[in-house]
Amino acid sequence: MLTPDQVLANYFLDTRCKLIEIAAMLDRFDRAVSAGHSQTNGKQTAVEPPQVAKIYQALKLLSQPNPSNANRSEQILLMFSDLS
Amino acid sequence: MQIIQPHYHAIARTAQDYERMAMSGVVAVAEPAFWAGFDRHYPETFIDYFRQISEFEPTRAAEYGIRHFSWVAVNPKEAENTHLSREVIRQMPDFFQNPNVLGVGEIGFHKTTRNEEEIFEAQVDLAMRHDQLILIHTPHLQDKVRGTRRTLEVLKHLGANPDRVWIDHVEEHTIREPLNAGYWVGFTLYPITKCSPRRAVDMLELYGRERILVNSSADWGPSDPFTLQECVVDFRRRGHSLQEAVEIFHNNPCHFLGQNPKFDILPIVIHEQSLPVSN
């Protein structure tokens, strides 16, 4: 297992890249909504579709410290699961 | 380092993939029967597909020094057509005699419907009656948790031996229950969906290496057969020894698949020789 410094050295830049991809995707979505492209197959899209709501829910989880069990990936997978 | 790709859909991949896999240390692949991207209409189409993966693909792999094994099954998606599935299942035992066929797979759930369950049960029963290994697909994305739980309930109800069952495509939220129940589990490493190479190493560090198989993704969709090698590199980069890597990426497939004597590749132990001291 790596030390904390090694984890950052190995994975920081890649993680930064993925966060920017998330930001860019959300910007793209907002621009599309602003431009009036919110019609899909003739139906008006909700202002915040469930997929976008899930992304914000996941980002909220990531913004919180989680020192005890470090299971953020598991929690996000469960957020995106149909448990019915 | 010698690697085994335990879940590889060779019919969807090129000869160049075989060549590059051989160059990167792959010595064997095992090919489960899967969905072709469209629903087939005739049992004969399945039978020819089984012939392709059990008779023809081994010759293609052998061109590159790679051993090729296969599994036969009606996949979960096409199991929705129970009449067609029953016709195919009736003919599957003929393939158990093939020298390269290891068992029944991949079977299980796609949307966890009643029809899927009927055909899943029929195939588990067939495998148990013919003493075949079982490879189980678990559903994608939001359906994975529900499908995995139902899979475990069905297997328990049928009395399947966990040592001979491999539950594939587990992720962080579905790994614990199958492992705790004594089954083998598999990580499938895709560029976007399912698991990534790094998350696979995280789970290996959390859960150990017992009863865990790691597969690349190799099919007709967005996939990459070399995610397995990426995983090996990340595992070694985190300081784990070569022998530990061999145990996971070569020897674990030998231990599980080798329960069928047709799979005759043996586990490897790395032994360093000391050089003679010159005077």
XYZ file of C-alpha atoms in Angstrom:
363
model
C 0.000 0.000 0.000
C 1.244 3.477 -0.847
C 1.980 6.328 1.568
C -0.336 9.383 1.430
C 2.377 11.366 -0.401
C 2.784 8.593 -2.960
C -0.985 8.474 -3.540
C -0.940 12.192 -4.355
C 2.168 11.922 -6.502
C 0.681 9.091 -8.527
C -2.948 10.153 -8.879
C -3.364 13.914 -8.260
C -3.028 15.125 -11.853
C -5.327 12.435 -13.179
C -7.962 13.292 -10.567
C -7.654 16.995 -11.375
C -8.246 16.141 -15.031
C -11.408 14.167 -14.206
C -12.791 16.974 -12.027
C -12.298 19.444 -14.885
C -14.124 17.024 -17.206
C -17.073 17.026 -14.761
C -17.031 20.815 -14.616
C -16.916 21.082 -18.404
C -19.786 18.621 -18.842
C -21.973 20.578 -16.401
C -21.064 23.850 -18.183
C -21.965 22.243 -21.525
C -25.301 21.134 -20.108
C -26.076 24.589 -18.679
C -25.165 26.276 -21.981
C -27.456 23.885 -23.845
C -30.300 24.700 -21.448
C -29.644 28.450 -21.791
C -29.568 28.188 -25.557
C -33.054 26.710 -25.497
C -32.017 23.231 -26.606
C -33.985 21.690 -23.773
C -36.529 20.053 -26.078
C -36.003 16.299 -26.372
C -38.282 14.389 -28.730
C -40.848 17.120 -28.461
C -40.966 16.912 -24.671
C -39.752 19.690 -22.441
C -36.801 18.527 -20.335
C -36.981 19.178 -16.608
C -34.750 22.040 -15.466
C -32.670 19.549 -13.497
C -33.000 16.032 -14.927
C -32.441 13.154 -12.491
C -29.012 12.414 -13.986
C -27.816 15.930 -13.197
C -29.346 15.759 -9.722
C -27.387 12.537 -9.119
C -24.155 14.198 -10.198
C -24.689 17.062 -7.744
C -25.585 14.554 -5.025
C -22.319 12.699 -5.699
C -20.312 15.930 -5.715
C -21.842 16.888 -2.374
C -20.646 13.581 -0.943
C -17.151 14.164 -2.342
C -16.983 17.602 -0.736
C -17.221 16.105 2.760
C -14.323 14.607 4.707
C -14.693 10.878 5.228
C -11.775 9.726 7.349
C -13.380 6.782 9.135
C -14.325 4.269 6.479
C -13.069 5.733 3.152
C -15.824 4.184 1.081
C -16.845 7.098 -1.140
C -16.752 5.006 -4.318
C -19.127 2.454 -2.773
C -21.494 5.217 -1.600
C -21.577 6.793 -5.064
C -22.219 3.431 -6.721
C -25.166 2.945 -4.363
C -26.474 6.426 -5.226
C -26.581 5.377 -8.872
C -28.251 2.019 -8.104
C -31.914 1.076 -8.419
C -32.555 -0.518 -5.024
C -36.306 -0.938 -5.504
C 5.061 -11.525 -16.454
C 2.696 -14.333 -17.453
C -0.984 -13.334 -17.381
C -4.252 -15.180 -17.928
C -7.268 -13.289 -19.350
C -10.110 -15.255 -17.728
C -12.984 -13.408 -19.467
C -12.246 -12.511 -23.089
C -14.689 -12.287 -26.024
C -12.204 -13.126 -28.748
C -14.722 -13.293 -31.578
C -15.207 -9.539 -31.198
C -11.500 -8.772 -31.278
C -8.758 -8.700 -33.886
C -5.700 -10.835 -34.544
C -3.630 -7.794 -33.603
C -5.141 -7.976 -30.121
C -3.968 -11.589 -29.840
C -0.527 -10.572 -31.038
C -0.229 -7.644 -28.649
C -1.572 -9.742 -25.770
C 1.047 -12.404 -26.500
C 3.728 -9.697 -26.491
C 2.479 -8.445 -23.115
C 2.620 -11.847 -21.442
C -0.853 -13.310 -21.941
C -0.603 -17.101 -22.114
C -4.287 -18.065 -22.049
C -7.766 -16.631 -22.508
C -11.174 -18.036 -21.571
C -14.169 -16.996 -23.665
C -17.682 -17.049 -22.179
C -20.708 -17.135 -24.472
C -22.369 -13.718 -24.561
C -24.867 -11.433 -26.277
C -23.929 -10.632 -29.866
C -25.387 -7.118 -29.790
C -28.673 -8.303 -31.296
C -31.198 -10.965 -30.284
C -30.761 -14.206 -32.234
C -33.830 -15.996 -33.601
C -32.661 -19.573 -34.075
C -31.124 -22.198 -31.782
C -28.829 -23.166 -34.664
C -27.256 -19.707 -34.566
C -26.211 -20.353 -30.961
C -24.873 -23.779 -31.850
C -22.697 -22.376 -34.627
C -21.535 -19.653 -32.216
C -20.559 -22.322 -29.663
C -18.671 -24.153 -32.432
C -16.877 -20.945 -33.331
C -15.681 -20.238 -29.782
C -14.881 -23.848 -28.862
C -13.359 -25.099 -32.141
C -12.235 -22.176 -34.316
C -11.037 -19.558 -31.800
C -8.489 -21.950 -30.223
C -6.800 -22.210 -33.637
C -6.699 -18.423 -34.037
C -5.226 -17.948 -30.553
C -2.685 -20.732 -31.117
C -1.182 -18.674 -33.967
C 0.158 -16.403 -31.219
C 1.030 -19.083 -28.684
C -2.057 -18.354 -26.570
C -4.238 -21.144 -25.163
C -7.954 -20.584 -25.700
C -10.745 -22.038 -23.538
C -14.477 -21.342 -23.693
C -17.830 -21.580 -21.950
C -21.288 -22.219 -23.401
C -24.556 -20.619 -22.289
C -27.602 -18.605 -23.137
C -26.691 -15.133 -21.942
C -29.033 -13.257 -19.557
C -30.353 -10.832 -22.180
C -31.496 -13.508 -24.627
C -32.766 -15.667 -21.755
C -35.887 -13.503 -21.925
C -36.890 -15.739 -24.862
C -37.511 -18.890 -22.846
C -38.586 -21.107 -25.771
C -35.406 -20.378 -27.728
C -33.312 -20.736 -24.569
C -34.766 -24.173 -23.757
C -33.899 -25.372 -27.281
C -30.308 -24.186 -26.883
C -29.926 -25.589 -23.369
C -31.068 -28.993 -24.634
C -28.046 -29.095 -26.964
C -25.443 -27.625 -24.626
C -24.291 -30.939 -23.065
C -22.822 -31.939 -26.463
C -20.285 -29.159 -25.978
C -19.252 -30.311 -22.490
C -17.294 -33.050 -24.296
C -15.223 -30.477 -26.195
C -11.594 -30.432 -24.939
C -11.658 -26.635 -24.537
C -15.052 -26.050 -22.891
C -14.813 -25.341 -19.150
C -18.422 -24.914 -18.074
C -21.666 -22.952 -18.277
C -21.380 -19.181 -18.609
C -22.041 -16.409 -18.680
C -25.497 -16.806 -17.197
C -27.526 -14.811 -14.693
C -29.586 -11.647 -14.791
C -29.865 -8.632 -17.064
C -33.042 -6.903 -15.810
C -33.819 -9.552 -13.156
C -37.075 -10.674 -14.761
C -39.077 -13.838 -14.152
C -38.082 -15.286 -17.560
C -34.404 -14.581 -16.941
C -34.678 -16.347 -13.588
C -36.316 -19.423 -15.120
C -33.484 -19.821 -17.644
C -30.805 -18.978 -15.088
C -32.102 -21.742 -12.809
C -32.267 -24.203 -15.709
C -28.633 -23.526 -16.605
C -27.350 -23.749 -13.035
C -29.194 -27.043 -12.718
C -27.682 -28.281 -15.998
C -24.169 -27.315 -14.880
C -24.611 -29.059 -11.529
C -25.937 -32.255 -13.125
C -22.970 -32.343 -15.543
C -20.364 -31.287 -12.954
C -19.497 -28.114 -14.879
C -18.042 -24.851 -13.570
C -20.421 -21.872 -13.506
C -19.698 -18.299 -14.593
C -22.266 -15.666 -13.645
C -22.760 -12.242 -15.205
C -24.140 -9.582 -12.856
C -26.210 -6.724 -14.318
C -24.982 -3.337 -15.438
C -25.117 0.042 -13.704
C -28.265 0.737 -11.657
C -29.467 -2.900 -11.891
C -26.341 -4.487 -10.390
C -27.241 -4.513 -6.691
C -30.704 -6.008 -7.152
C -29.475 -8.586 -9.694
C -26.530 -9.648 -7.537
C -28.722 -10.165 -4.481
C -31.227 -12.245 -6.450
C -28.352 -14.246 -7.977
C -27.170 -15.220 -4.504
C -30.685 -16.199 -3.446
C -31.132 -18.434 -6.504
C -27.733 -20.114 -6.077
C -28.400 -20.780 -2.407
C -31.842 -22.187 -3.179
C -30.360 -24.548 -5.801
C -27.525 -25.629 -3.505
C -24.689 -24.653 -5.856
C -21.178 -25.259 -4.520
C -19.641 -21.750 -4.079
C -16.136 -23.091 -4.823
C -17.237 -23.846 -8.380
C -19.109 -20.602 -9.058
C -17.546 -17.345 -10.272
C -19.703 -14.227 -9.865
C -18.374 -11.658 -12.284
C -18.424 -7.870 -12.716
C -18.553 -7.100 -8.980
C -17.745 -3.577 -7.809
C -17.284 -1.891 -4.449
C -21.010 -2.094 -3.651
C -21.468 -5.751 -4.619
C -18.218 -7.503 -3.665
C -18.840 -8.320 -0.007
C -21.912 -10.551 -0.151
C -20.578 -13.023 -2.773
C -17.134 -13.204 -1.121
C -18.632 -13.711 2.330
C -20.811 -16.501 0.947
C -17.703 -18.295 -0.341
C -18.006 -17.621 -4.088
C -15.233 -16.570 -6.439
C -15.690 -13.004 -7.687
C -14.396 -11.177 -10.750
C -13.542 -7.546 -11.515
C -14.093 -6.485 -15.125
C -12.033 -3.504 -16.160
C -13.687 -1.175 -18.652
C -12.626 2.275 -19.876
C -15.901 3.805 -18.587
C -18.441 1.378 -17.105
C -17.968 -1.320 -14.449
C -14.569 -1.190 -12.718
C -11.346 0.674 -13.487
C -7.830 -0.798 -13.113
C -7.060 1.440 -10.131
C -10.296 0.703 -8.316
C -9.577 -2.980 -8.844
C -6.222 -2.580 -7.077
C -7.983 -0.686 -4.269
C -10.330 -3.645 -3.782
C -7.432 -6.122 -3.907
C -5.782 -4.135 -1.126
C -9.007 -4.059 0.897
C -10.189 -7.648 0.415
C -6.981 -9.607 -0.260
C -6.437 -11.863 -3.228
C -8.275 -15.031 -2.229
C -11.032 -16.075 -4.666
C -10.636 -12.950 -6.811
C -10.233 -12.960 -10.600
C -9.442 -9.882 -12.681
C -10.560 -9.532 -16.305
C -9.939 -6.940 -18.931
C -12.860 -5.797 -21.069
C -12.867 -7.355 -24.504
C -16.056 -7.296 -26.521
C -17.696 -5.518 -29.474
C -18.487 -2.344 -27.476
C -16.194 0.325 -26.023
C -13.686 -1.910 -24.263
C -9.966 -2.480 -23.956
C -8.222 -5.856 -23.568
C -5.185 -4.118 -22.083
C -6.900 -2.748 -18.986
C -5.680 -5.955 -17.319
C -2.048 -5.062 -17.983
C -2.807 -1.527 -16.753
C -4.045 -3.098 -13.530
C -0.885 -5.207 -13.206
C 1.259 -2.086 -13.646
C -0.701 -0.138 -11.018
C -0.558 -3.106 -8.626
C 3.239 -3.345 -8.990
C 3.609 0.453 -8.863
C 2.043 0.408 -5.394
C 4.877 -1.780 -4.188
C 3.327 -5.243 -4.332
C 5.739 -8.034 -5.209
C 5.987 -9.852 -8.506
C 4.882 -13.080 -6.817
C 1.761 -11.368 -5.437
C 0.967 -10.143 -8.941
C 1.489 -13.625 -10.347
C -0.832 -15.047 -7.693
C -3.655 -12.722 -8.745
C -3.224 -12.400 -12.504
C -2.015 -15.914 -13.308
C -2.415 -18.336 -10.440
C -5.938 -17.425 -9.303
C -7.361 -18.257 -12.764
C -5.386 -21.530 -12.603
C -6.946 -22.372 -9.224
C -10.524 -21.617 -10.286
C -10.514 -22.777 -13.909
C -8.225 -25.708 -13.054
C -11.098 -27.302 -11.147
C -11.995 -28.493 -14.621
C -9.088 -30.795 -15.536
C -9.219 -29.562 -19.148
C -7.615 -26.341 -17.905
C -4.119 -27.741 -17.376
C -2.047 -24.562 -16.912
C -0.367 -24.774 -13.527
C 0.333 -22.017 -10.957
C 3.759 -20.397 -11.104
C 6.235 -19.650 -8.319
C 8.898 -17.006 -9.014
C 12.267 -18.256 -7.870
C 15.350 -16.053 -7.921
C 18.623 -17.851 -8.498
C 21.786 -16.630 -6.838
C 24.686 -16.048 -9.200
C 27.962 -17.906 -8.645
C 30.520 -15.768 -6.821
C 33.647 -15.193 -8.923
C 37.038 -15.147 -7.204
